[in-house]
Short mmCIF file of C-alpha atoms in Angstrom, two decimals:
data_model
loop_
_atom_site.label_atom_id
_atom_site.label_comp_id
_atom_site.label_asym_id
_atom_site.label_seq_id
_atom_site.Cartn_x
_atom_site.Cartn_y
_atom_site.Cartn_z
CA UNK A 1 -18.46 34.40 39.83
CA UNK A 2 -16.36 36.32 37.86
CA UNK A 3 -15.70 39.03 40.11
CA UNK A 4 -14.68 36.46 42.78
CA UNK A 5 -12.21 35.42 40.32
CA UNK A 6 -10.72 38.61 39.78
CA UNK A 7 -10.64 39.20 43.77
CA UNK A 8 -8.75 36.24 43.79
CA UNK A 9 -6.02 36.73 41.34
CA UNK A 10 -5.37 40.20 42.87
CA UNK A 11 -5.25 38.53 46.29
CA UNK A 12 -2.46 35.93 44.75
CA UNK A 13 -1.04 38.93 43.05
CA UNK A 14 -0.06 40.76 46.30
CA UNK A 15 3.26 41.88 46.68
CA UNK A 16 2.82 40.89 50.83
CA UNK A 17 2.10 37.18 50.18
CA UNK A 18 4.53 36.68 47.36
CA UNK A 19 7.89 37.67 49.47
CA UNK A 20 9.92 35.17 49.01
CA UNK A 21 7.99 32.69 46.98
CA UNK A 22 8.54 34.24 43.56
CA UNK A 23 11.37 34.42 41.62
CA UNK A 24 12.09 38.03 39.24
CA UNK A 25 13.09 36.71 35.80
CA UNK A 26 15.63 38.93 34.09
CA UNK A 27 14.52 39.24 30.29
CA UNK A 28 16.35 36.90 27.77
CA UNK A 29 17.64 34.73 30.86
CA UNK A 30 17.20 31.00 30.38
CA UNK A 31 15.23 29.28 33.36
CA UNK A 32 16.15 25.44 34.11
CA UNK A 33 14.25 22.90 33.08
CA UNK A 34 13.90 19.79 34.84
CA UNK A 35 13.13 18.23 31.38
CA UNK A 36 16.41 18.99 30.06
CA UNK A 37 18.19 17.91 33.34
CA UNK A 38 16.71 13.98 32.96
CA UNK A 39 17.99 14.35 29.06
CA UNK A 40 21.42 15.02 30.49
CA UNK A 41 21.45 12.32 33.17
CA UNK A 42 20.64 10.05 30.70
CA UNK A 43 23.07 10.76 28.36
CA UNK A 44 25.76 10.83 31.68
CA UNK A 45 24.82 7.32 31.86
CA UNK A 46 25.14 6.24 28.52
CA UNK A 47 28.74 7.47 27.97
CA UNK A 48 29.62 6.18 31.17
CA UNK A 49 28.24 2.84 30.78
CA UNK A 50 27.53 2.42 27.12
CA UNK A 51 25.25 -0.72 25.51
CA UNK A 52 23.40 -0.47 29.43
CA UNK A 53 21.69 2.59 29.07
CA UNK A 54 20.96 4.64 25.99
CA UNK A 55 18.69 3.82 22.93
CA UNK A 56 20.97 2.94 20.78
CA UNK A 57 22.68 -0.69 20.24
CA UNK A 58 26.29 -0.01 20.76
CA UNK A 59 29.16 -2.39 19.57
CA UNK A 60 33.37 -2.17 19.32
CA UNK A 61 32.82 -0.60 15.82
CA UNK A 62 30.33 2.06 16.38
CA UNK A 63 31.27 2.50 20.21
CA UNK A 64 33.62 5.68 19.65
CA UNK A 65 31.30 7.24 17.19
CA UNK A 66 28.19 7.10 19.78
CA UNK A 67 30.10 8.05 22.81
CA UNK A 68 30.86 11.37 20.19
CA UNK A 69 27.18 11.77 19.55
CA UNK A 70 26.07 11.95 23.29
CA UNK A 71 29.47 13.79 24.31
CA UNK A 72 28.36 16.28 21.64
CA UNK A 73 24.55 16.45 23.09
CA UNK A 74 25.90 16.35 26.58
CA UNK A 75 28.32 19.71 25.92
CA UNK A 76 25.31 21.49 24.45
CA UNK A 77 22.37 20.59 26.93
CA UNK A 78 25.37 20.84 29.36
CA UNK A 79 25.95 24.54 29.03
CA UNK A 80 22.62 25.47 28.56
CA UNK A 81 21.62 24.07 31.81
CA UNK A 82 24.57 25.53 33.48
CA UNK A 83 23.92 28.78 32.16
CA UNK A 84 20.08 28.77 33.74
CA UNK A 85 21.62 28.06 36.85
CA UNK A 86 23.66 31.14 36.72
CA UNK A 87 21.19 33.00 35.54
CA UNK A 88 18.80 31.57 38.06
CA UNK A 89 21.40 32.84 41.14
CA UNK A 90 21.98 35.99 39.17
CA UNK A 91 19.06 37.36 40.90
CA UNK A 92 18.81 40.70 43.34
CA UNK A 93 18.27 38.65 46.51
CA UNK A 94 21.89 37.00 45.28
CA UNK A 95 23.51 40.22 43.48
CA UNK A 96 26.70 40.96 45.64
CA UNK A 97 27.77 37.28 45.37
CA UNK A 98 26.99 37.04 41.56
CA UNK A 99 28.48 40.55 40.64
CA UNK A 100 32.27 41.08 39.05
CA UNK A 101 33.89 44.87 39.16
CA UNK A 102 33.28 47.31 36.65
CA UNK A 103 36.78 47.61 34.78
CA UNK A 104 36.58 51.27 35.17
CA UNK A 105 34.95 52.53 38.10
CA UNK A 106 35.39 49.23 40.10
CA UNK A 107 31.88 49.40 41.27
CA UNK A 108 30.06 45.75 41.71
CA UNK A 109 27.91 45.04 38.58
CA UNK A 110 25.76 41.92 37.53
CA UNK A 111 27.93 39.22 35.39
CA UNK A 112 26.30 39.73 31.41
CA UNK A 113 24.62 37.21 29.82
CA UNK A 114 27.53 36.78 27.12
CA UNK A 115 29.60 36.49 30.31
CA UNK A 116 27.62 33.84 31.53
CA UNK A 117 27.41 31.92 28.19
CA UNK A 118 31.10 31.48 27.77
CA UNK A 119 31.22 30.36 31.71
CA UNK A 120 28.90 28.00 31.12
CA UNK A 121 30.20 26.64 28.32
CA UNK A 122 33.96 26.11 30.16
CA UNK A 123 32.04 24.39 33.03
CA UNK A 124 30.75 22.33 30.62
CA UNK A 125 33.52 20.86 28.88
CA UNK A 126 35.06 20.47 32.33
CA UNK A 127 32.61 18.82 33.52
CA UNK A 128 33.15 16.62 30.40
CA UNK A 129 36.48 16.22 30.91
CA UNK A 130 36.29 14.81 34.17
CA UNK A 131 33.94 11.86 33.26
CA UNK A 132 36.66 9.34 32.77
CA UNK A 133 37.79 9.91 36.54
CA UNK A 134 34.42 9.24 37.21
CA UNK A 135 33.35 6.34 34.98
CA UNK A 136 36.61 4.92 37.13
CA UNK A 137 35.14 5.56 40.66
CA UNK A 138 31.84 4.54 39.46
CA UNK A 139 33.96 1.26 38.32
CA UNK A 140 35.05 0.48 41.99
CA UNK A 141 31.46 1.37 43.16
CA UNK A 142 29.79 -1.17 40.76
CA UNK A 143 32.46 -3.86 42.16
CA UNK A 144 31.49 -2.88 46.09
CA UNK A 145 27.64 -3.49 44.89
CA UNK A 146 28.65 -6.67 43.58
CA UNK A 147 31.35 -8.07 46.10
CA UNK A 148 28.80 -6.93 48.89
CA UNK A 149 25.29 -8.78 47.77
CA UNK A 150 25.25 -12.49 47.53
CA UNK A 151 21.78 -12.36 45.38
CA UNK A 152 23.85 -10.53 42.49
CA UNK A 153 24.79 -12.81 39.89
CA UNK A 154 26.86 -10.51 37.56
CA UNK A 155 28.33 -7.28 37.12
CA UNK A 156 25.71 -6.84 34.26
CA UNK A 157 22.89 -7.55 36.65
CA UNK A 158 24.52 -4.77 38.88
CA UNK A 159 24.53 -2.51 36.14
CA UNK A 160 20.73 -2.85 34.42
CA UNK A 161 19.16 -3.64 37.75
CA UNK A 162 20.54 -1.62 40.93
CA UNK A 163 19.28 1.48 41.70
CA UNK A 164 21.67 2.82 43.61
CA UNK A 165 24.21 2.64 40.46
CA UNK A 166 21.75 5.01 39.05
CA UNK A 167 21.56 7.01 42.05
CA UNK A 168 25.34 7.00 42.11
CA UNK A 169 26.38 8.02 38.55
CA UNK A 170 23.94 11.23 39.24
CA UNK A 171 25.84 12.05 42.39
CA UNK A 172 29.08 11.58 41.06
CA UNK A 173 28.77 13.98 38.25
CA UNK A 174 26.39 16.39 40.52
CA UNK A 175 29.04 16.32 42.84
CA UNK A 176 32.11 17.62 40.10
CA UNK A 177 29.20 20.38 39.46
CA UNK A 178 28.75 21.40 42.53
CA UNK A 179 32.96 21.32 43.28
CA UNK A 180 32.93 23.78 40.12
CA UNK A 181 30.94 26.40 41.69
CA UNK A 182 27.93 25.55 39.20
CA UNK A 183 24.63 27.22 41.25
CA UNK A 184 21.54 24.71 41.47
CA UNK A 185 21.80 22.41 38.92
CA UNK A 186 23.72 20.12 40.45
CA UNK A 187 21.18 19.70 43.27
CA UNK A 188 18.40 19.48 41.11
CA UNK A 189 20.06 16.55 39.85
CA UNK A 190 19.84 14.64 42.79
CA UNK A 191 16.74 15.49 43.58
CA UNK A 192 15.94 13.78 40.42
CA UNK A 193 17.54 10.76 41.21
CA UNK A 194 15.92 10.98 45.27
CA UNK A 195 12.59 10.65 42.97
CA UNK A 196 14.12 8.12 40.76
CA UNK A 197 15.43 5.92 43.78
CA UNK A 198 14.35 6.96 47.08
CA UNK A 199 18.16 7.77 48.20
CA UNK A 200 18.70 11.77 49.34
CA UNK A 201 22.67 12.51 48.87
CA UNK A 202 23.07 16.01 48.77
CA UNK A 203 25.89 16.59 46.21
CA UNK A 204 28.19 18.39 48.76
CA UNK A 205 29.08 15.22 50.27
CA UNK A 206 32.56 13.65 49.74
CA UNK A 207 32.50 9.60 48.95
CA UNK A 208 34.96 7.89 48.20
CA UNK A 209 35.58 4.80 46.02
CA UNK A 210 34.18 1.64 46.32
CA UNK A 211 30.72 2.64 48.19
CA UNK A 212 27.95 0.80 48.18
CA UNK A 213 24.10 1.37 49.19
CA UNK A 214 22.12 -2.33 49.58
CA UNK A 215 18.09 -1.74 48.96
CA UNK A 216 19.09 2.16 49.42
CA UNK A 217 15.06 3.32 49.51
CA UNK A 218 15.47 5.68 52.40
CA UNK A 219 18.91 6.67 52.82
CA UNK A 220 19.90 10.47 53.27
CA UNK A 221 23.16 11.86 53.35
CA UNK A 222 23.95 15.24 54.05
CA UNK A 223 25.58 18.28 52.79
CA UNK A 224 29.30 18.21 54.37
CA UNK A 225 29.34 14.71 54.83
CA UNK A 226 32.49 12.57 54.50
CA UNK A 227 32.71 8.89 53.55
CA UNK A 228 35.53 7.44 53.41
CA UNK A 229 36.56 3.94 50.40
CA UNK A 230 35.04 0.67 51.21
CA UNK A 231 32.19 1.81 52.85
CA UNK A 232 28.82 0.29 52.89
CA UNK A 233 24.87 1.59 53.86
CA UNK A 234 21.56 -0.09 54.36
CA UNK A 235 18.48 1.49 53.41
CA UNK A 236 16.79 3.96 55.61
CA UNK A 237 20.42 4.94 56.89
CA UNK A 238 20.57 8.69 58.18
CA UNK A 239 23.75 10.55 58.25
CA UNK A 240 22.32 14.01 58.93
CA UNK A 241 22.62 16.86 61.28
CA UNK A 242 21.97 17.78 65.10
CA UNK A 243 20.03 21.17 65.51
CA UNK A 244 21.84 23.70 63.72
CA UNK A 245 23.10 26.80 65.89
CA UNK A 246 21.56 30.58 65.24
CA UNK A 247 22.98 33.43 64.34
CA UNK A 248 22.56 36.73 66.22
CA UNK A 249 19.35 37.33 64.38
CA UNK A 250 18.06 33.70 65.08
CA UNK A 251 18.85 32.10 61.54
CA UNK A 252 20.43 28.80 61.46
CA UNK A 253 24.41 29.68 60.42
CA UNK A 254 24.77 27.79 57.15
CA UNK A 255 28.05 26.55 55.41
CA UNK A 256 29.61 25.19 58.94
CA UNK A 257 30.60 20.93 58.87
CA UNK A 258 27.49 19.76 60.44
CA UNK A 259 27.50 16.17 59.31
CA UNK A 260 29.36 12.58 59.69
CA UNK A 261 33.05 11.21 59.14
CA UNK A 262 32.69 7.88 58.09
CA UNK A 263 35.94 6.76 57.25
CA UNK A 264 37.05 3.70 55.21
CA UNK A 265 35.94 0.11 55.73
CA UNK A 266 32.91 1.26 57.88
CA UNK A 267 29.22 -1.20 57.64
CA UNK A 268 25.91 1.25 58.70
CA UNK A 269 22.97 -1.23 58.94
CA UNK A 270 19.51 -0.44 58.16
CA UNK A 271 17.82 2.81 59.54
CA UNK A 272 20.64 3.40 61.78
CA UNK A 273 21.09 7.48 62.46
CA UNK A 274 24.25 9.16 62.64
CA UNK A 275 24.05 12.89 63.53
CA UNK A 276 26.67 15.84 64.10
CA UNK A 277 30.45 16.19 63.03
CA UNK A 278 30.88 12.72 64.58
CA UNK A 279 33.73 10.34 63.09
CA UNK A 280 33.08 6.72 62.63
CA UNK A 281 36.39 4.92 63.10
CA UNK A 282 37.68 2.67 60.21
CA UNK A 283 36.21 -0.88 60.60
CA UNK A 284 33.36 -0.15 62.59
CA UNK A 285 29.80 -1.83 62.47
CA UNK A 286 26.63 0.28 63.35
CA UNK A 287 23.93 -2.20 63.95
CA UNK A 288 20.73 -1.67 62.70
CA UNK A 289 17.90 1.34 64.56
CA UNK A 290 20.93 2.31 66.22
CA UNK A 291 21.26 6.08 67.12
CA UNK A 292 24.67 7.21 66.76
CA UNK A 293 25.58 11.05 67.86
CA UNK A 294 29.22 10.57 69.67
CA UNK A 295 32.14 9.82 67.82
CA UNK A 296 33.22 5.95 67.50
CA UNK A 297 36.60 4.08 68.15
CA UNK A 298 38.28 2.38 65.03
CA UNK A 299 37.01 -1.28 64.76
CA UNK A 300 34.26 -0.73 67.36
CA UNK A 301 30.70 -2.13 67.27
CA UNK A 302 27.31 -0.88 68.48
CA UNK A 303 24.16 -2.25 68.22
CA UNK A 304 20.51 -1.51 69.55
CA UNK A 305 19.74 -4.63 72.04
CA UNK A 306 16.72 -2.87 73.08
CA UNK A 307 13.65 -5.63 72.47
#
C-alpha cells in the first residue's frame, strides 16, 4: 500500500503533467487569499453604505470615527492583497511584462519586492480615494433598482435585501482595480460575488450609472462590454462573445472588443443573448429568449414569437 502511495505522489510530481497547472512561488512573496479578499469586500460595503452592512451599530456621532476604522483596515488588507497580485503575475511565464530596466545596464529585470510594496500601497490609497465617486454611482444604481421593481417598498429594502446591490458595489470597486492596472485581484473579486449572487460581470466591463439587474441569478457580462446609464437586465441575460478568431498559431487573439454596446435607456428581458461587438440602440427592448447577434436601431424592439 505504501509503495503505491509513493508511485503515486511521484506520478503527481512529474514535471510533464504539471505544465501549466502549477504556479513557482518566489520566496518571501505573498500569495492571495480569498479569505482576505471577502474581509475587504465587506469592509467596501460598510464604508459605502454604513449602518447596512458592517458589525457595528453606526449613528451621526460615531459615523466618521467608524468609516476611519474600516478606511484604516481597508488601506492595510488593501495593499496586501494588491501586492499578492503583483507578486502572483511576477512570475517567469509573465516576466517581460512585469520587468522594469536596470538603471545601469538597461537590461529587463523583475520589479523587487520593496518595489512592489510601495506600488501596492499607492494603488491602495487610490483605490481609496476613489470610493466617494463610487458610493455616488452606486447611489444612482440603488435608485434604478428601486424606480424599476414595483415589489420594493423602500430604498432600505433595496439596500439589506437585493443582491445585485451586493453584486454591484464588488464590481464597481473591482472595476477601479482593474482600470489601475492591479493583476488578479480584481477578478477574484467578482468571482466572489458570481458565488455570492449568481451574476458573472467580468470587471473589464464599462457600466454606467443608474443600472439595474431584476432577480440577476444568471446574468453574465463580458470582458469589453459597454453599458451605457439607465439601463436595465433580467436574469439569465447573456452579453458575451461570438467565437473568438485565432492567431497564426491557432490561439484565440485576446485583448480585441469582442462584446456588446448597450447604450443608455436600453430594457434586456430574461435569458435574452447578445453576442459580438453589436450596439444596442438607445431605447430599445430585447424581449425575452431572444438571440441578438446584429446590431439594433435606436428605439427598436425584438422579441422571440416563436411558440
Amino acid at each position: 500500500m505504501a509503495h503505491k502511495l509513493t508511485e503515486t505522489v511521484e506520478e503527481l510530481s512529474e514535471p510533464s503533467s504539471l505544465k501549466g497547472l502549477f504556479h513557482q512561488h518566489r520566496d518571501g512573496y505573498p500569495l492571495p487569499s480569498s479569505t482576505a479578499l471577502e474581509e475587504i469586500i465587506q469592509l467596501a460595503r460598510a464604508i459605502l453604505f454604513p449602518g447596512y452592512f458592517g458589525k457595528s451599530q453606526v449613528n451621526v456621532k460615531t459615523i466618521k470615527y467608524q468609516i476611519g476604522v474600516n478606511v484604516e483596515r481597508l488601506q492595510k488588507l488593501l495593499s496586501e492583497q494588491i501586492l499578492a497580485g503583483m507578486c502572483f503575475a511576477d512570475s517567469d511565464e509573465n516576466a517581460e511584462e512585469n520587468a522594469v530596466a536596470h538603471p545601469s545596464t538597461g537590461d529587463c529585470i523583475l520589479k523587487d519586492l520593496k518595489a512592489l510594496k510601495q506600488e501596492s500601497q499607492e494603488m491602495a490609497t487610490e483605490l481609496i480615494s476613489r470610493l466617494p465617486a463610487v458610493r455616488r454611482v452606486l447611489a444612482t444604481d440603488v435608485v434604478a433598482a428601486y424606480n424599476g421593481d414595483p415589489a420594493a417598498t423602500s430604498i432600505a429594502e433595496i439596500l439589506a435585501c437585493y443582491p445585485v446591490i451586493k453584486t454591484l458595489t464588488i464590481f464597481r470597486v473591482a472595476h477601479e482595480l482593474f482600470t489601475m492596472g492591479v493583476p488578479l485581484i480584481p477578478r477574484m473579486m467578482t468571482e466572489i460575488a458570481h458565488s455570492e449572487t449568481g451574476m458573472d460581470i467580468h470587471p473589464g466591463a464599462t457600466i454606467g450609472p443608474s443600472f439595474t439587474i431584476d432577480h440577476g441569478t444568471g446574468v453574465v457580462i463580458g470582458e469589453t462590454c459597454i453599458i451605457g446609464k439607465n439601463v436595465k437586465l433580467y436574469q439569465g441575460v447573456t452579453l458575451g462573445a461570438k467565437s473568438f478568431p485565432l492567431d497564426e498559431h491557432g490561439n484565440p487573439i485576446k485583448g480585441i472588443p469582442r462584446h456588446p454596446i448597450i447604450e443608455d435607456d436600453v430594457v434586456i428581458y430574461a435569458n435574452a443573448t447578445v453576442l459580438g461587438r453589436v450596439t444596442i440602440g438607445k431605447g430599445c427592448v430585447v424581449g425575452a429568449n431572444t438571440w441578438v447577434m446584429d446590431d439594433m436601431a435606436p428605439q427598436t424592439k425584438i422579441y422571440n414569437k416563436n411558440k
